[in-house]
Every structure is written in structure tokens, then in C-alpha cells.
PDB file of C-alpha atoms in Angstrom:
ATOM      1  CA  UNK U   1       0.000   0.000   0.000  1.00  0.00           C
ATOM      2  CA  UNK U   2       1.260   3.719  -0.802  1.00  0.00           C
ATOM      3  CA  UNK U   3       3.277   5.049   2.169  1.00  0.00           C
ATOM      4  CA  UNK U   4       1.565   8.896   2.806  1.00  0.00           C
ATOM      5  CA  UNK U   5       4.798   9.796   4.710  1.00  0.00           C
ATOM      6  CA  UNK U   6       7.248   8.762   1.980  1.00  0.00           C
ATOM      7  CA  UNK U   7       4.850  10.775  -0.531  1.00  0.00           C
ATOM      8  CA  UNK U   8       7.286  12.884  -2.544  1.00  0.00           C
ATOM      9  CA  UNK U   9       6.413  16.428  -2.962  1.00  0.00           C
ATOM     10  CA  UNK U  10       3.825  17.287  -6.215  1.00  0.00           C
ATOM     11  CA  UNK U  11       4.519  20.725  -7.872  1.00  0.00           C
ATOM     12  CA  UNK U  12       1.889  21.350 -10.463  1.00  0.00           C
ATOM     13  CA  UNK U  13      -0.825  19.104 -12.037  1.00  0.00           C
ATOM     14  CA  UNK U  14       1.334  17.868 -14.654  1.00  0.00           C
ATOM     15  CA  UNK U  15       4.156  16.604 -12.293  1.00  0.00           C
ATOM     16  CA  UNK U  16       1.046  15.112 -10.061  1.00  0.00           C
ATOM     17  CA  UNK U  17      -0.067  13.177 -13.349  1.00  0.00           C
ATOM     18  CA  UNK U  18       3.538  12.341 -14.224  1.00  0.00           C
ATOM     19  CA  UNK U  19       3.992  10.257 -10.780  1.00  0.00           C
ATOM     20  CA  UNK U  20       3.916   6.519 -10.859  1.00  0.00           C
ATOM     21  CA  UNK U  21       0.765   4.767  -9.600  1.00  0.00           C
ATOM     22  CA  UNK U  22       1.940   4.656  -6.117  1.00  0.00           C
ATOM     23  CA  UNK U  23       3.415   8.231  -5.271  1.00  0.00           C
ATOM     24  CA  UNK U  24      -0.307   9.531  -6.739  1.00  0.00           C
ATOM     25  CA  UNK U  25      -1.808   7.451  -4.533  1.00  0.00           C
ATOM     26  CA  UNK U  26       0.393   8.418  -1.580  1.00  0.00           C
ATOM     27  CA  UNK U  27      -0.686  11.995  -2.401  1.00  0.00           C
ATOM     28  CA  UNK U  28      -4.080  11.277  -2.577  1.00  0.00           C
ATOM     29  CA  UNK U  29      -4.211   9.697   0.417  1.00  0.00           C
ATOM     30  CA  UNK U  30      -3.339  12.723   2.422  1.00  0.00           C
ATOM     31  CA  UNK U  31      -6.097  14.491   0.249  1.00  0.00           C
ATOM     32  CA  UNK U  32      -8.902  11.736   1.448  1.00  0.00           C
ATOM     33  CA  UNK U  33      -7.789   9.002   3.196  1.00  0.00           C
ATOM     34  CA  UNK U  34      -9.533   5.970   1.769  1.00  0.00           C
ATOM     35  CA  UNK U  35      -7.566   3.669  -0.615  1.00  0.00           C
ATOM     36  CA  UNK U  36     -10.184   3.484  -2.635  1.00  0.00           C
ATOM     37  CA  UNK U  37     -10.408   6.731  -3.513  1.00  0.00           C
ATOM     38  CA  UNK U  38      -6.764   6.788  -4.169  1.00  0.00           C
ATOM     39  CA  UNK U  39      -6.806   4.361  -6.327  1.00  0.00           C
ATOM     40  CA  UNK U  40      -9.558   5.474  -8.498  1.00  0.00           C
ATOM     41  CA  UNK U  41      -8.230   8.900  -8.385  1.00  0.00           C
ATOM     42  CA  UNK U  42      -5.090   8.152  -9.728  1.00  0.00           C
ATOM     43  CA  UNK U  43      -6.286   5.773 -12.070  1.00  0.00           C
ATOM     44  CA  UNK U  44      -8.091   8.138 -14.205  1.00  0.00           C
ATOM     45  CA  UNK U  45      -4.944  10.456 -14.982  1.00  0.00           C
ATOM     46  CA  UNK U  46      -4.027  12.407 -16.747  1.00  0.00           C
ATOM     47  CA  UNK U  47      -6.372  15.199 -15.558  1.00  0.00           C
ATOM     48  CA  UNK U  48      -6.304  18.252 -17.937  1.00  0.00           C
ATOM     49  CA  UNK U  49      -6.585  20.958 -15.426  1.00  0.00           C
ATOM     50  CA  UNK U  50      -7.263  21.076 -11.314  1.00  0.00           C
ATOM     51  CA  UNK U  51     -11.134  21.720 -12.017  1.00  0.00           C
ATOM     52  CA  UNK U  52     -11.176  18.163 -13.681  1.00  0.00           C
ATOM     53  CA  UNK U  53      -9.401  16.377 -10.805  1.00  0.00           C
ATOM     54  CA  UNK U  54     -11.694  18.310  -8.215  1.00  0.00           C
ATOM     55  CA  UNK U  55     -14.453  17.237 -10.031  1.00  0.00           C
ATOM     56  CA  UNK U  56     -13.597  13.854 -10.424  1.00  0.00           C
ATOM     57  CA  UNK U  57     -12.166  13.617  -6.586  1.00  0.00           C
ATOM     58  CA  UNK U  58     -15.768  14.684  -5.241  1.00  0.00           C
ATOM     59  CA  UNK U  59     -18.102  12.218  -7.746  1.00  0.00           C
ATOM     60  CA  UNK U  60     -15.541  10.037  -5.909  1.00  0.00           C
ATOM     61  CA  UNK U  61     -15.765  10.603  -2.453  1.00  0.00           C
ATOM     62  CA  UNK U  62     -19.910  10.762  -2.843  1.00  0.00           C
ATOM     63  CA  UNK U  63     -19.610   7.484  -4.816  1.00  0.00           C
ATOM     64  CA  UNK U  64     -18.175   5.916  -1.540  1.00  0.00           C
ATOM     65  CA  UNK U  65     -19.596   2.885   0.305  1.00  0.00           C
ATOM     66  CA  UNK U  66     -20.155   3.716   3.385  1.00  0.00           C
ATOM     67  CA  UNK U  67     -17.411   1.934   4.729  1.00  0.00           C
ATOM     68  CA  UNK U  68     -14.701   3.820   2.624  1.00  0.00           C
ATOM     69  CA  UNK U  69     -15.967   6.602   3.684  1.00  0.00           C
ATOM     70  CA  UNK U  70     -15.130   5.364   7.461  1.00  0.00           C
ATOM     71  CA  UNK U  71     -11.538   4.510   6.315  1.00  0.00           C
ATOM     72  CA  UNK U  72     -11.439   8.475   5.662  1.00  0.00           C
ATOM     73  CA  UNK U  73     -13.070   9.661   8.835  1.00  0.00           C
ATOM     74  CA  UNK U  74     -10.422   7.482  10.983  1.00  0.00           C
ATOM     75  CA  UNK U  75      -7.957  10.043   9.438  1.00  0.00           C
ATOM     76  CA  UNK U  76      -9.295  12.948  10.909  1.00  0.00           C
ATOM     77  CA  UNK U  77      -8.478  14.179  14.651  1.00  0.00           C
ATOM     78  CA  UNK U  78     -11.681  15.367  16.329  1.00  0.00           C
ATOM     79  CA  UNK U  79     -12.207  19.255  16.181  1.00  0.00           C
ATOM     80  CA  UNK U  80     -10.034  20.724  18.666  1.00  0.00           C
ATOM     81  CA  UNK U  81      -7.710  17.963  19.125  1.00  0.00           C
ATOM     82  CA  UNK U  82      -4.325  18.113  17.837  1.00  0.00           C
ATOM     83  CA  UNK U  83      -3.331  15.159  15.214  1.00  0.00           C
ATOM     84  CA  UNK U  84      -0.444  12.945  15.929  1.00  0.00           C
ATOM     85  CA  UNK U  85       2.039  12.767  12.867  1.00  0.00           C
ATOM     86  CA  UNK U  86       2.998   9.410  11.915  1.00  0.00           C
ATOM     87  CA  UNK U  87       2.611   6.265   9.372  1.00  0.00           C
ATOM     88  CA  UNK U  88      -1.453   5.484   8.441  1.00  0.00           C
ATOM     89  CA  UNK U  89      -2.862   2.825  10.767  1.00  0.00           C
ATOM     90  CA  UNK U  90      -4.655  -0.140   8.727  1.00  0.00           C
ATOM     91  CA  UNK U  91      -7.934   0.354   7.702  1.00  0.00           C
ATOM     92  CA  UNK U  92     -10.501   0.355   9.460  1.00  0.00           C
ATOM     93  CA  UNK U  93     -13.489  -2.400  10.738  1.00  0.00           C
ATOM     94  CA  UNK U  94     -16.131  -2.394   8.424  1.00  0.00           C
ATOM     95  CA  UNK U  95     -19.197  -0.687   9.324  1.00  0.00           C
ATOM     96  CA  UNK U  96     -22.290  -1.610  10.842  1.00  0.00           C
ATOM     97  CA  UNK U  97     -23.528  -2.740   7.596  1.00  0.00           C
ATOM     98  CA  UNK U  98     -20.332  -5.260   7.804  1.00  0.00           C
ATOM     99  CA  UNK U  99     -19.377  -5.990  11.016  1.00  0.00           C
ATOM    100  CA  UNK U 100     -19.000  -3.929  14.212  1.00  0.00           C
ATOM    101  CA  UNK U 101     -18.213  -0.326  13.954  1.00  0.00           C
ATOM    102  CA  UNK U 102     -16.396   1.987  17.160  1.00  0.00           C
ATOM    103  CA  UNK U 103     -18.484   3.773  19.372  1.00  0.00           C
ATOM    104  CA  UNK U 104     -20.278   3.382  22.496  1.00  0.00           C
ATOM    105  CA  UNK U 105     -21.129   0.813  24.902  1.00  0.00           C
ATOM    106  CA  UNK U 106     -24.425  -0.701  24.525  1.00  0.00           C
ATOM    107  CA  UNK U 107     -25.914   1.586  27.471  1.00  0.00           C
ATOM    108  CA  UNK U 108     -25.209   4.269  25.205  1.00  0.00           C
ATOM    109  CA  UNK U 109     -26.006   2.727  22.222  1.00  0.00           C
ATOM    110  CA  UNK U 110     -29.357   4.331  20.632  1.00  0.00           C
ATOM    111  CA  UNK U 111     -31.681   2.130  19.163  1.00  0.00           C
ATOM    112  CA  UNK U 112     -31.007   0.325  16.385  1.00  0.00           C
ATOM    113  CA  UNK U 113     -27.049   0.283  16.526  1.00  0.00           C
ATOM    114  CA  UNK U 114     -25.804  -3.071  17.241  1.00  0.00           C
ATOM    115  CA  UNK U 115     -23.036  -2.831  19.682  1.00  0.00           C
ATOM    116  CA  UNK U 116     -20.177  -0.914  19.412  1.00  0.00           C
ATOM    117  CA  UNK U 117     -16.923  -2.434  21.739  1.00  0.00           C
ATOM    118  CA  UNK U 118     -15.847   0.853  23.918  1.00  0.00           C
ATOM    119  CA  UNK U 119     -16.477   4.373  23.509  1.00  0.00           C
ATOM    120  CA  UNK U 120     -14.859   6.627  20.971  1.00  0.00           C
ATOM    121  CA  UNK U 121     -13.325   8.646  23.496  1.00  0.00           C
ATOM    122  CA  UNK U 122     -10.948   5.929  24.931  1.00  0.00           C
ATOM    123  CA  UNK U 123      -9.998   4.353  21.906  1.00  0.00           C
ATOM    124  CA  UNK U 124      -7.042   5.509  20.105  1.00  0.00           C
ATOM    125  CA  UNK U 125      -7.465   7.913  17.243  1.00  0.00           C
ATOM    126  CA  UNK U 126      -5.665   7.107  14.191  1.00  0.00           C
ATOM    127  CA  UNK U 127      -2.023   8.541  13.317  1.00  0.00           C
ATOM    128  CA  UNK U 128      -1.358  11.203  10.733  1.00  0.00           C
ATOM    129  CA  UNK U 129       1.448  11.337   7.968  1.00  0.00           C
ATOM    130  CA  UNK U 130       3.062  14.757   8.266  1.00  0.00           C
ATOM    131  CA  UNK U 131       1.144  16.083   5.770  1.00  0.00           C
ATOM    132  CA  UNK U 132      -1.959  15.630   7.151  1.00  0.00           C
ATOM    133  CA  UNK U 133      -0.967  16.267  10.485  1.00  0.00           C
ATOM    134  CA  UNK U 134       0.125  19.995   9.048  1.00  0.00           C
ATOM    135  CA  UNK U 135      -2.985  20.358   7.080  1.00  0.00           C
ATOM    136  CA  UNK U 136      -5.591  19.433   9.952  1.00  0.00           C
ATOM    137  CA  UNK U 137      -3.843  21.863  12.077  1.00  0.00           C
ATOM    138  CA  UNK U 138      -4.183  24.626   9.561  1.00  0.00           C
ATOM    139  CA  UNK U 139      -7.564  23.819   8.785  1.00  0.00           C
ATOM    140  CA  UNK U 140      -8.683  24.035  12.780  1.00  0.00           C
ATOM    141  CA  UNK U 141      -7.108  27.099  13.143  1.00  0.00           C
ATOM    142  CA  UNK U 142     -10.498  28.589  14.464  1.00  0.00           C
ATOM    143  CA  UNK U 143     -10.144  26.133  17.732  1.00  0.00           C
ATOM    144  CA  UNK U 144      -6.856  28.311  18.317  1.00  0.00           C
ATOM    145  CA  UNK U 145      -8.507  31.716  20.014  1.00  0.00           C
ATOM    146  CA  UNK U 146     -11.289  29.468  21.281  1.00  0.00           C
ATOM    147  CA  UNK U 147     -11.577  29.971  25.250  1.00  0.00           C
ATOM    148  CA  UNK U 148     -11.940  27.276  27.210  1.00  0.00           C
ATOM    149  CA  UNK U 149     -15.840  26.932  27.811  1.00  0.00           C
ATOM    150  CA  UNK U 150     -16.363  26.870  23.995  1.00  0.00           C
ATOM    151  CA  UNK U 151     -13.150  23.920  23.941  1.00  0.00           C
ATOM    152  CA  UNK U 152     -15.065  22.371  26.519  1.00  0.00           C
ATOM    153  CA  UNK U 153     -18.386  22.323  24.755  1.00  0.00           C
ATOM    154  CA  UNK U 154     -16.591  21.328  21.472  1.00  0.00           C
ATOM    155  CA  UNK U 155     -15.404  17.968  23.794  1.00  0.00           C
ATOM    156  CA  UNK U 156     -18.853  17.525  25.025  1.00  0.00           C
ATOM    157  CA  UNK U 157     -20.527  17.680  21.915  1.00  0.00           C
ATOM    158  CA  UNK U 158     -18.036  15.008  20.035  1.00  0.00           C
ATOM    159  CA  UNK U 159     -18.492  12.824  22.597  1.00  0.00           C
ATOM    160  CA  UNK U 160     -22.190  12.842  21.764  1.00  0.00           C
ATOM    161  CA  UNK U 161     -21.857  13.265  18.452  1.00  0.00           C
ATOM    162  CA  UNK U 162     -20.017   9.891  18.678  1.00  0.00           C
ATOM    163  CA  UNK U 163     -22.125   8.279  20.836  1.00  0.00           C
ATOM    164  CA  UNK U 164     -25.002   8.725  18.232  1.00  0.00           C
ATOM    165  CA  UNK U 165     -23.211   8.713  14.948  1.00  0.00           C
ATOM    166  CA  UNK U 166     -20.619   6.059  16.006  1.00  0.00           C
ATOM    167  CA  UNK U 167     -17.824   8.111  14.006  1.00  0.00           C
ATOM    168  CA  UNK U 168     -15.759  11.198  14.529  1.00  0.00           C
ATOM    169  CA  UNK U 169     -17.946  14.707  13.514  1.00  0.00           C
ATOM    170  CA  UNK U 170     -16.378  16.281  10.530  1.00  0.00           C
ATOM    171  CA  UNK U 171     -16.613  19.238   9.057  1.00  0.00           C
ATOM    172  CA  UNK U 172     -15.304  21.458   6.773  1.00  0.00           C
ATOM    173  CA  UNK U 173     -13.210  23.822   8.812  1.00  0.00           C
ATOM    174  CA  UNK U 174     -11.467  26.083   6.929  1.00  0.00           C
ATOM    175  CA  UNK U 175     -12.138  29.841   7.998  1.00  0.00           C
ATOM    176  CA  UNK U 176     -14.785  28.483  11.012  1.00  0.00           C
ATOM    177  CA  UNK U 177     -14.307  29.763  14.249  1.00  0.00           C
ATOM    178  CA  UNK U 178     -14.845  27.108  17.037  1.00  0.00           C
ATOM    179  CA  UNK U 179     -18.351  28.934  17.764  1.00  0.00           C
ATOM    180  CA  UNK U 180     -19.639  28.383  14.322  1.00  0.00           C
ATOM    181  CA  UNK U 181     -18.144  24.945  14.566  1.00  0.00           C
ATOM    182  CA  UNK U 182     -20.044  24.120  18.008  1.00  0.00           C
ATOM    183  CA  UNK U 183     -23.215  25.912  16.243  1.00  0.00           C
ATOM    184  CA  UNK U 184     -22.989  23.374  13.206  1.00  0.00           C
ATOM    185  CA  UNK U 185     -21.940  20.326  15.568  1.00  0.00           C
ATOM    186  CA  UNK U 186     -25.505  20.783  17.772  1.00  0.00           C
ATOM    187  CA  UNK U 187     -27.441  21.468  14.468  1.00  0.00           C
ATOM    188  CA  UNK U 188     -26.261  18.250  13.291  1.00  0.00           C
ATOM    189  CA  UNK U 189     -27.170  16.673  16.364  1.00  0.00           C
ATOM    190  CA  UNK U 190     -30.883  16.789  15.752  1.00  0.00           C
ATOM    191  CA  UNK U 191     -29.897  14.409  12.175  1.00  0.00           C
ATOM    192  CA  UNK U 192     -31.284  11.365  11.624  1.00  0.00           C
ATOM    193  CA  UNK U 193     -28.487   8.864  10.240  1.00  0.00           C
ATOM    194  CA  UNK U 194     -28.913   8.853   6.822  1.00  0.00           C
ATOM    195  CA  UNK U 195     -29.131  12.815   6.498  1.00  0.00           C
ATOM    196  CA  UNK U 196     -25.945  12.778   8.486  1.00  0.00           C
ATOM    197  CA  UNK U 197     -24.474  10.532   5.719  1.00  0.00           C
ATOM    198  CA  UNK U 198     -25.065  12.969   3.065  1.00  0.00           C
ATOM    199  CA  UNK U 199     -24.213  15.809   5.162  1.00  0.00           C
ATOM    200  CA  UNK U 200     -20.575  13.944   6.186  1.00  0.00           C
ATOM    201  CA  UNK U 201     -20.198  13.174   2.754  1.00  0.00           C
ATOM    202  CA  UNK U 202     -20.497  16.487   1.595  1.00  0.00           C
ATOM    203  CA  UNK U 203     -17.803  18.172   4.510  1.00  0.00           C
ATOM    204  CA  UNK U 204     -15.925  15.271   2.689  1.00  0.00           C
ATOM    205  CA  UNK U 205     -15.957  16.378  -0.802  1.00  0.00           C
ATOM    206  CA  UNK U 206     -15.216  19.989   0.461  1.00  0.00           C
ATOM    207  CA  UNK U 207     -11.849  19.262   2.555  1.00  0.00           C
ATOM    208  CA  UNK U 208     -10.937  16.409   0.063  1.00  0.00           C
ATOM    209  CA  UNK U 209     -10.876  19.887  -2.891  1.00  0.00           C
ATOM    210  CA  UNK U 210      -9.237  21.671  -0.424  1.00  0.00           C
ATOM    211  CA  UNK U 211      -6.370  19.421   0.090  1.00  0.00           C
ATOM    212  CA  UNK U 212      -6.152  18.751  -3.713  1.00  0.00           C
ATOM    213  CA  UNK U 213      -5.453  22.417  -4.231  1.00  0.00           C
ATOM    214  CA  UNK U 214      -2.457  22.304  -1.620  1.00  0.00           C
ATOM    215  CA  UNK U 215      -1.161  18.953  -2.748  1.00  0.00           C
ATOM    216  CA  UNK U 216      -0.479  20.830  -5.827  1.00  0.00           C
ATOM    217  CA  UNK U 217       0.905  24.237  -4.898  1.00  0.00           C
ATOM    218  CA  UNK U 218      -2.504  25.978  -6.587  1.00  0.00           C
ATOM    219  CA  UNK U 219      -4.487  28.701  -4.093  1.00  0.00           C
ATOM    220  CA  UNK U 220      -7.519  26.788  -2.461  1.00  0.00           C
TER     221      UNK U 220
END
């Protein structure tokens, strides 16, 4: 499988679709990090211009199954919590729809879930390559000037976010502030599972264009 941390660096589209089949997909995995996606990406090269690729990247990411769309949430840090930088962890247990999924213990467990072993909040979170590492930090910048009340709600409301979605809350977080992104977090609350689906998959599509844009030295 690609290694994201051995990824070399990608200046331009046309040096992105010059890369053998493995760099891309190291690249791409920092972008969204399902191999799936990577694969396909990469696959369909040479893209004529950075529209093309974002445009392909999201039909991509919304084609998902559910379960590579997991594999990509296990790469995110929860909002306000700092990644750790290191080598991608395996991928992750299939979903409920597979087999059994993180989340909470079955007194937390809303109706409906089967059982999820442990709660999210104890379990380790998945490693970041560099990359990502710098990219989620960037992207949370909001949390930064946050005081500690809103931090604390943000903690609160990802553990129950978890508890009922069995998966970390993402959003697009570019140019939030934490307020907006504790706003957004209780709106989506009130979801029932499938619109949360379409709404993850959408925050999906949005940081996965984002990233493309930095993976290849082009303004976001």
C-alpha cells in the first residue's frame, strides 16, 4: 500500500499526473484518506486541469460505500484535538452494515445500533502522515482563540456526536471559528443517520478539494 509519509512532494498538475501509480496514490491519500479513492483517483490520470481532478475527486468521495468513507473519517483528529504525525494505521473495521463499527457501549447505544466495543473517546485515534498532520492543524485554526468553555463544549458535543453517529464529527473547517463549529456540531445533532451521511459526505468532498489544491501548490 502507498506510504503517505514517503509521498514525494507534487509541484503542479502535470508533475502530479507524471507520478507513478503509487506516489499519486500516496498523495491522494493525504487528500482523502480511503484507498479506494486513491486508487480510483489516480487511475483516471491524466487530468487536464485542477477543475477536472476536483471534479472527479468529489463524484468520488460521494460514490463511496459507506465503509470507505469510514476509512477516511479514521484520518481525521476530532475538532479541537491536535493530530499525531505518523505512518497510516490499517484500515478500518467495516461498518455496521459489515461488522462492528467503534463507538459506544451498549448503554449508550441508541436504538437500532448493534453494539459498538468501547467508547470513541478511549480508543485511540488514528495517526497522521506529516502532511496531514500539518494540514488538519491549519484547517482548525479557528479552535486556536477558542476559550476554554467553547473547547469544553466542542469535547462535550463530540463525545455525543459519537455516541449517536458512532464516528468522529467532521466538518469542513477552513475559515470556522470554534463557535460556528459548536453551532454546526448541535445542528447536526438533531440528524437522523442517513441525512448525516449525506451531510458527512459532503464536509468530505469539500476538505478532500481543499487538500487537492495544496497537494499541488494551486491557491484553495
Amino acid at each position: 500500500m502507498p506510504n503517505v509519509n514517503s509521498a514525494p512532494p507534487v509541484s503542479g498538475l502535470a508533475a502530479f499526473n507524471a507520478l507513478g501509480a503509487e506516489e499519486a496514490e500516496a498523495g491522494l491519500l493525504a487528500c482523502c484518506a480511503c484507498r479506494a479513492f486513491a486508487r480510483e483517483v489516480a487511475a483516471s490520470r491524466p487530468y487536464r486541469d485542477l477543475d477536472r481532478l476536483a471534479e472527479t475527486a468529489e463524484a468520488v468521495v460521494r460514490g463511496l460505500d459507506w465503509s470507505g468513507v469510514r476509512e477516511a473519517l479514521a484520518a481525521h483528529p476530532r475538532i479541537g484535538e491536535p493530530p499525531r504525525a505518523a505512518e497510516r494505521p490499517p484500515a478500518e473495521e467495516p461498518s455496521r452494515e459489515g461488522g462492528p463499527v467503534p463507538g459506544s457501549g451498549s448503554a449508550d447505544r441508541p436504538e437500532g445500533h448493534p453494539e459498538r466495543p468501547g467508547h470513541p473517546e478511549h480508543q485511540e485515534r488514528p495517526e497522521h502522515s506529516e502532511r496531514e498532520a500539518a494540514w488538519s492543524r491549519g484547517e482548525q485554526a479557528g479552535v486556536d482563540t477558542a476559550g476554554k468553555d467553547i473547547l469544553d463544549r466542542l469535547a462535550e458535543g463530540n463525545r455525543a456526536y459519537e455516541r449517536r453517529f458512532g464516528h468522529v464529527y467532521l466538518i469542513c473547517a477552513t475559515g470556522l471559528s470554534a463557535e460556528e463549529m459548536l453551532v454546526r456540531l448541535t445542528e447536526r445533532l438533531g440528524n437522523d443517520e442517513d441525512t448525516e451521511r449525506d451531510v458527512v459526505r459532503t464536509e468530505l468532498a469539500k476538505i478532500t478539494r481543499l487538500r487537492l489544491a495544496k497537494l499541488l501548490g494551486a491557491a484553495p
